Short mmCIF file of C-alpha atoms in Angstrom, two decimals:
data_model
loop_
_atom_site.label_atom_id
_atom_site.label_comp_id
_atom_site.label_asym_id
_atom_site.label_seq_id
_atom_site.Cartn_x
_atom_site.Cartn_y
_atom_site.Cartn_z
CA MET A 105 151.01 164.79 54.47
CA LYS A 106 147.60 163.73 53.25
CA SER A 107 149.08 160.63 51.63
CA LEU A 108 150.86 159.72 54.89
CA ASN A 109 147.62 160.06 56.90
CA TYR A 110 145.81 158.12 54.20
CA ARG A 111 148.39 155.26 54.51
CA TYR A 112 148.08 155.21 58.32
CA PHE A 113 144.31 155.13 58.01
CA ILE A 114 144.41 152.21 55.53
CA PHE A 115 146.96 150.40 57.72
CA ILE A 116 144.77 150.80 60.81
CA ILE A 117 141.68 149.57 58.92
CA ILE A 118 143.55 146.53 57.58
CA LEU A 119 144.89 145.82 61.05
CA ALA A 120 141.43 146.18 62.63
CA VAL A 121 139.77 143.95 60.01
CA SER A 122 142.53 141.32 60.39
CA PHE A 123 142.22 141.44 64.17
CA PHE A 124 138.42 141.09 63.93
CA PHE A 125 138.60 138.03 61.63
CA ILE A 126 141.29 136.28 63.67
CA TYR A 127 139.52 137.04 66.95
CA SER A 128 136.07 135.92 65.76
CA ASN A 129 137.35 132.73 64.05
CA TYR A 130 139.52 131.74 67.03
CA PHE A 131 136.72 132.12 69.60
CA GLN A 132 134.08 130.49 67.37
CA LYS A 133 136.26 127.42 66.86
CA GLU A 134 137.03 127.21 70.58
CA LYS A 135 133.35 127.62 71.42
CA ASN A 136 132.35 124.88 68.95
CA ASN A 137 134.99 122.53 70.34
CA GLN A 138 133.69 123.04 73.87
CA ASN A 139 130.14 122.18 72.79
CA ILE A 140 131.25 119.04 71.00
CA ASN A 141 133.30 117.84 73.96
CA PHE A 142 130.43 118.50 76.34
CA GLU A 143 127.96 116.55 74.21
CA VAL A 144 130.31 113.60 73.89
CA GLU A 145 130.95 113.48 77.63
CA GLU A 146 127.24 113.68 78.37
CA GLU A 147 126.43 110.89 75.92
CA SER A 148 129.13 108.55 77.22
CA SER A 149 128.13 109.06 80.86
CA THR A 150 124.47 108.25 80.25
CA ASN A 151 125.14 105.28 77.97
CA SER A 152 127.65 103.64 80.29
CA ASN A 153 125.06 103.59 83.08
CA ILE A 154 122.67 101.11 81.38
CA ILE A 155 123.34 97.38 81.30
CA LYS A 156 121.42 94.80 79.24
CA ASP A 157 120.70 91.16 80.15
CA ILE A 158 121.84 91.18 83.76
CA LYS A 159 122.60 88.13 85.87
CA TYR A 160 123.75 88.16 89.50
CA SER A 161 124.28 85.10 91.65
CA SER A 162 125.26 84.63 95.27
CA LYS A 163 125.30 81.93 97.92
CA ASP A 164 124.84 82.04 101.66
CA LEU A 165 126.86 80.06 104.20
CA LYS A 166 124.43 77.12 104.02
CA GLY A 167 124.84 76.84 100.25
CA ASN A 168 121.46 78.32 99.32
CA GLU A 169 121.75 80.14 96.02
CA TYR A 170 120.17 83.41 94.93
CA LEU A 171 120.01 84.11 91.20
CA ILE A 172 118.57 87.30 89.77
CA PHE A 173 118.06 88.11 86.08
CA ALA A 174 116.85 91.31 84.42
CA LYS A 175 116.38 92.50 80.86
CA GLU A 176 117.90 95.86 81.71
CA GLY A 177 119.49 97.67 84.63
CA GLU A 178 120.69 101.13 85.49
CA ILE A 179 123.38 101.79 88.07
CA ASP A 180 122.50 104.41 90.67
CA LEU A 181 124.90 107.30 90.14
CA SER A 182 124.80 108.30 93.80
CA ASP A 183 125.42 104.72 95.06
CA SER A 184 127.23 102.38 92.67
CA ASP A 185 126.28 99.36 94.84
CA VAL A 186 122.62 99.80 93.81
CA ILE A 187 121.23 98.86 90.42
CA TYR A 188 117.66 99.52 89.24
CA LEU A 189 116.25 96.61 87.26
CA LYS A 190 113.50 96.11 84.66
CA LYS A 191 111.69 92.85 83.86
CA VAL A 192 113.11 90.94 86.80
CA LYS A 193 113.13 87.21 87.53
CA ALA A 194 114.80 85.72 90.61
CA TYR A 195 115.32 82.22 91.93
CA ILE A 196 116.05 81.29 95.52
CA LYS A 197 117.39 77.74 95.47
CA LEU A 198 117.19 76.08 98.87
CA ILE A 199 119.76 73.28 99.07
CA GLU A 200 118.56 71.51 102.25
CA LYS A 201 115.16 70.48 100.86
CA ASN A 202 116.00 70.90 97.16
CA GLU A 203 113.27 73.51 96.70
CA GLN A 204 113.06 76.68 94.71
CA ILE A 205 111.23 79.96 95.20
CA THR A 206 110.61 81.99 92.03
CA VAL A 207 109.99 85.73 92.05
CA ILE A 208 108.91 87.75 89.00
CA SER A 209 108.29 91.51 88.81
CA ASP A 210 108.33 94.46 86.44
CA PHE A 211 110.96 96.40 88.42
CA GLY A 212 113.59 95.82 91.06
CA LYS A 213 116.25 97.51 93.14
CA TYR A 214 119.23 95.28 93.87
CA ASN A 215 122.10 95.96 96.28
CA THR A 216 125.23 94.20 95.03
CA ILE A 217 126.86 94.22 98.50
CA SER A 218 124.04 93.09 100.83
CA TYR A 219 122.07 91.23 98.08
CA ASP A 220 118.89 92.83 99.42
CA THR A 221 116.36 93.25 96.66
CA ILE A 222 113.16 95.23 96.38
CA PHE A 223 110.74 94.03 93.72
CA SER A 224 107.88 96.25 92.60
CA GLN A 225 104.84 96.21 90.31
CA ASN A 226 103.20 92.92 89.34
CA VAL A 227 105.18 90.88 91.86
CA LYS A 228 104.57 87.12 91.71
CA ILE A 229 106.06 84.53 94.06
CA LYS A 230 105.81 80.79 93.43
CA TYR A 231 106.99 78.10 95.81
CA LEU A 232 105.68 74.56 96.20
CA ASP A 233 101.89 74.80 95.66
CA ASN A 234 101.71 78.41 96.86
CA LYS A 235 101.42 81.59 94.85
CA ILE A 236 101.58 85.11 96.23
CA THR A 237 100.97 88.25 94.20
CA GLY A 238 101.31 91.87 95.20
CA ASP A 239 102.80 95.21 94.30
CA TYR A 240 105.87 95.37 96.56
CA LEU A 241 108.34 92.77 97.85
CA ASP A 242 111.35 93.28 100.09
CA PHE A 243 113.76 90.32 100.11
CA SER A 244 116.67 90.07 102.54
CA MET A 245 119.08 87.25 101.83
CA MET A 246 120.89 87.82 105.14
CA LYS A 247 117.66 87.48 107.14
CA ASN A 248 116.17 84.82 104.79
CA ILE A 249 112.87 86.64 104.67
CA LEU A 250 110.45 87.81 101.99
CA ILE A 251 107.96 90.54 102.91
CA ILE A 252 105.32 91.24 100.28
CA SER A 253 102.81 94.05 100.63
CA LYS A 254 100.23 96.17 98.80
CA ASN A 255 97.32 94.31 97.17
CA VAL A 256 98.52 90.92 98.37
CA VAL A 257 96.71 87.74 97.29
CA TYR A 258 97.91 84.42 98.68
CA THR A 259 96.66 81.25 96.99
CA ASN A 260 97.36 77.56 97.50
CA THR A 261 95.43 74.38 96.75
CA ASN A 262 92.97 75.01 99.62
CA ASN A 263 92.77 78.79 100.09
CA ILE A 264 92.62 82.19 98.50
CA LEU A 265 93.49 84.94 100.97
CA LYS A 266 93.69 88.70 100.54
CA ALA A 267 96.04 90.42 102.94
CA ASP A 268 97.93 93.62 103.64
CA VAL A 269 101.29 91.92 104.24
CA VAL A 270 102.66 88.39 103.90
CA GLU A 271 105.95 87.48 105.52
CA LEU A 272 107.70 84.29 104.36
CA ASP A 273 110.76 82.75 105.98
CA THR A 274 112.67 81.19 103.08
CA ILE A 275 114.35 78.56 105.25
CA THR A 276 111.48 77.27 107.41
CA LYS A 277 108.67 78.23 104.98
CA ASN A 278 106.76 79.69 107.93
CA THR A 279 104.32 82.22 106.57
CA LYS A 280 102.74 85.05 108.51
CA ILE A 281 99.74 86.86 107.06
CA PHE A 282 98.84 90.32 108.37
CA MET A 283 95.70 92.43 108.09
CA TYR A 284 95.74 96.02 109.34
#
């Protein structure tokens, strides 16, 4: 009887040890696979969001062309129509008078549907003999208007003006300067 109990005891121990090894190895492998898959998904989602050497171009009904270039851009995950830009340069080519407005800034926010663009930090506008610098520029292609604000300095061959806001109509070149 003792040998029969001894055999059952050994059998139960072998069964328990086998169960323990199979259980622990199975769940460790599954756990490791989940971590690897999660890391890969996370890496691919963040890398696919950044674009290098960006160029967008568009034309209005009159044939005026808007070109925007950036060294790098990141698509807004909550709104895929918006892209955040770094080291931005834009050209507004006016067909009627064969003129060009150049805009340079450190950062930008571009809407690929409306073509509206916000430029920020170290904004510089050049057109004809005029230069405007500031910290923030809102450009609407639909309205043909540039509104630059925050630390604005407007210079041309005759004047140097400091202002709160400068509004420039890209078609007529009418410029409004505001002080608040």
